[in-house]
């Protein structure tokens, strides 16, 4: 009898949180689907970029994790967004805008 070992890859995010590679890929896929429809010059939160259906499927913790994943993807150049902290003492939730240089390929 053989037993299967399942390996799960854990990603260290910028703020010390961790997530599974599967969660990060799933989240990135959601963001990449919306990119061609995002207008230039408009600020969006992670929730707005994810869309209501995906966002409502997440637990409170996963929503926090999604925000951290968005920062991670932006900082590593894996999605064509810049983040824009809100004015004031607490910059969260961060807002994002599509990079000025982004041109849709579709």
Short mmCIF file of C-alpha atoms in Angstrom, two decimals:
data_model
loop_
_atom_site.label_atom_id
_atom_site.label_comp_id
_atom_site.label_asym_id
_atom_site.label_seq_id
_atom_site.Cartn_x
_atom_site.Cartn_y
_atom_site.Cartn_z
CA UNK A 1 0.00 0.00 0.00
CA UNK A 2 1.37 3.42 -0.95
CA UNK A 3 0.44 6.70 0.60
CA UNK A 4 0.40 9.93 -1.32
CA UNK A 5 2.08 12.98 0.10
CA UNK A 6 0.56 16.29 -0.81
CA UNK A 7 2.86 19.29 -0.91
CA UNK A 8 1.46 22.75 -0.35
CA UNK A 9 3.57 25.76 -1.31
CA UNK A 10 3.36 28.69 1.10
CA UNK A 11 4.10 32.25 -0.09
CA UNK A 12 5.52 34.86 2.29
CA UNK A 13 3.78 38.18 1.63
CA UNK A 14 5.23 41.65 2.19
CA UNK A 15 3.58 42.20 5.56
CA UNK A 16 4.65 38.91 7.11
CA UNK A 17 1.39 37.14 6.32
CA UNK A 18 1.52 33.90 4.40
CA UNK A 19 -0.87 32.33 1.93
CA UNK A 20 -0.93 29.23 -0.15
CA UNK A 21 0.30 29.41 -3.71
CA UNK A 22 -3.13 28.13 -4.76
CA UNK A 23 -4.89 31.08 -3.08
CA UNK A 24 -2.47 33.58 -4.62
CA UNK A 25 -2.93 32.07 -8.11
CA UNK A 26 -6.71 32.03 -7.73
CA UNK A 27 -6.70 35.66 -6.59
CA UNK A 28 -4.31 36.72 -9.37
CA UNK A 29 -6.56 35.03 -11.92
CA UNK A 30 -9.53 37.06 -10.71
CA UNK A 31 -7.57 40.30 -11.01
CA UNK A 32 -6.18 39.43 -14.45
CA UNK A 33 -9.71 38.82 -15.75
CA UNK A 34 -10.79 42.35 -14.88
CA UNK A 35 -7.64 44.19 -16.04
CA UNK A 36 -8.73 44.86 -19.65
CA UNK A 37 -11.94 46.54 -18.40
CA UNK A 38 -10.31 48.81 -15.80
CA UNK A 39 -10.35 52.46 -16.88
CA UNK A 40 -7.27 54.63 -16.44
CA UNK A 41 -7.23 57.28 -13.72
CA UNK A 42 -9.89 55.70 -11.47
CA UNK A 43 -9.06 54.42 -7.97
CA UNK A 44 -10.33 51.01 -6.89
CA UNK A 45 -10.14 48.98 -3.70
CA UNK A 46 -9.25 45.30 -3.79
CA UNK A 47 -12.90 44.49 -3.17
CA UNK A 48 -14.02 46.51 -6.19
CA UNK A 49 -11.41 44.88 -8.43
CA UNK A 50 -12.39 41.37 -7.29
CA UNK A 51 -16.06 41.85 -7.96
CA UNK A 52 -19.00 41.04 -5.74
CA UNK A 53 -19.26 37.33 -6.56
CA UNK A 54 -15.63 36.48 -5.79
CA UNK A 55 -15.46 38.83 -2.78
CA UNK A 56 -18.60 37.41 -1.20
CA UNK A 57 -17.14 33.89 -1.48
CA UNK A 58 -14.25 34.88 0.82
CA UNK A 59 -14.20 34.70 4.61
CA UNK A 60 -13.25 37.84 6.55
CA UNK A 61 -9.71 36.49 6.91
CA UNK A 62 -9.45 35.66 3.20
CA UNK A 63 -10.53 39.23 2.38
CA UNK A 64 -7.67 40.55 4.50
CA UNK A 65 -5.37 38.07 2.81
CA UNK A 66 -6.63 39.16 -0.63
CA UNK A 67 -5.61 42.75 0.16
CA UNK A 68 -2.15 41.55 1.14
CA UNK A 69 -1.96 39.45 -2.04
CA UNK A 70 -2.85 42.50 -4.13
CA UNK A 71 0.00 44.47 -2.58
CA UNK A 72 2.33 41.51 -3.18
CA UNK A 73 1.31 41.24 -6.84
CA UNK A 74 1.72 44.99 -7.39
CA UNK A 75 5.11 45.14 -5.68
CA UNK A 76 6.37 42.20 -7.74
CA UNK A 77 5.03 43.60 -11.02
CA UNK A 78 2.69 40.66 -11.60
CA UNK A 79 -0.37 42.84 -12.25
CA UNK A 80 -0.41 46.22 -14.05
CA UNK A 81 -1.49 48.34 -11.09
CA UNK A 82 0.01 50.97 -8.82
CA UNK A 83 -1.22 51.35 -5.27
CA UNK A 84 -2.31 54.68 -3.87
CA UNK A 85 -2.54 55.03 -0.06
CA UNK A 86 -5.55 56.93 1.21
CA UNK A 87 -4.79 60.31 2.76
CA UNK A 88 -4.74 60.52 6.54
CA UNK A 89 -3.25 58.51 9.36
CA UNK A 90 -4.54 55.12 8.23
CA UNK A 91 -3.75 54.43 4.56
CA UNK A 92 -5.84 51.22 4.52
CA UNK A 93 -7.64 49.98 2.62
CA UNK A 94 -5.26 50.77 -0.14
CA UNK A 95 -6.59 51.89 -3.45
CA UNK A 96 -5.20 50.83 -6.78
CA UNK A 97 -5.15 52.30 -10.23
CA UNK A 98 -4.17 50.79 -13.53
CA UNK A 99 -0.68 51.80 -14.62
CA UNK A 100 -0.70 54.71 -17.05
CA UNK A 101 1.50 52.67 -19.37
CA UNK A 102 -0.95 49.72 -19.53
CA UNK A 103 -2.45 49.05 -22.94
CA UNK A 104 -4.99 46.21 -23.25
CA UNK A 105 -3.96 43.50 -25.69
CA UNK A 106 -7.48 42.21 -26.34
#
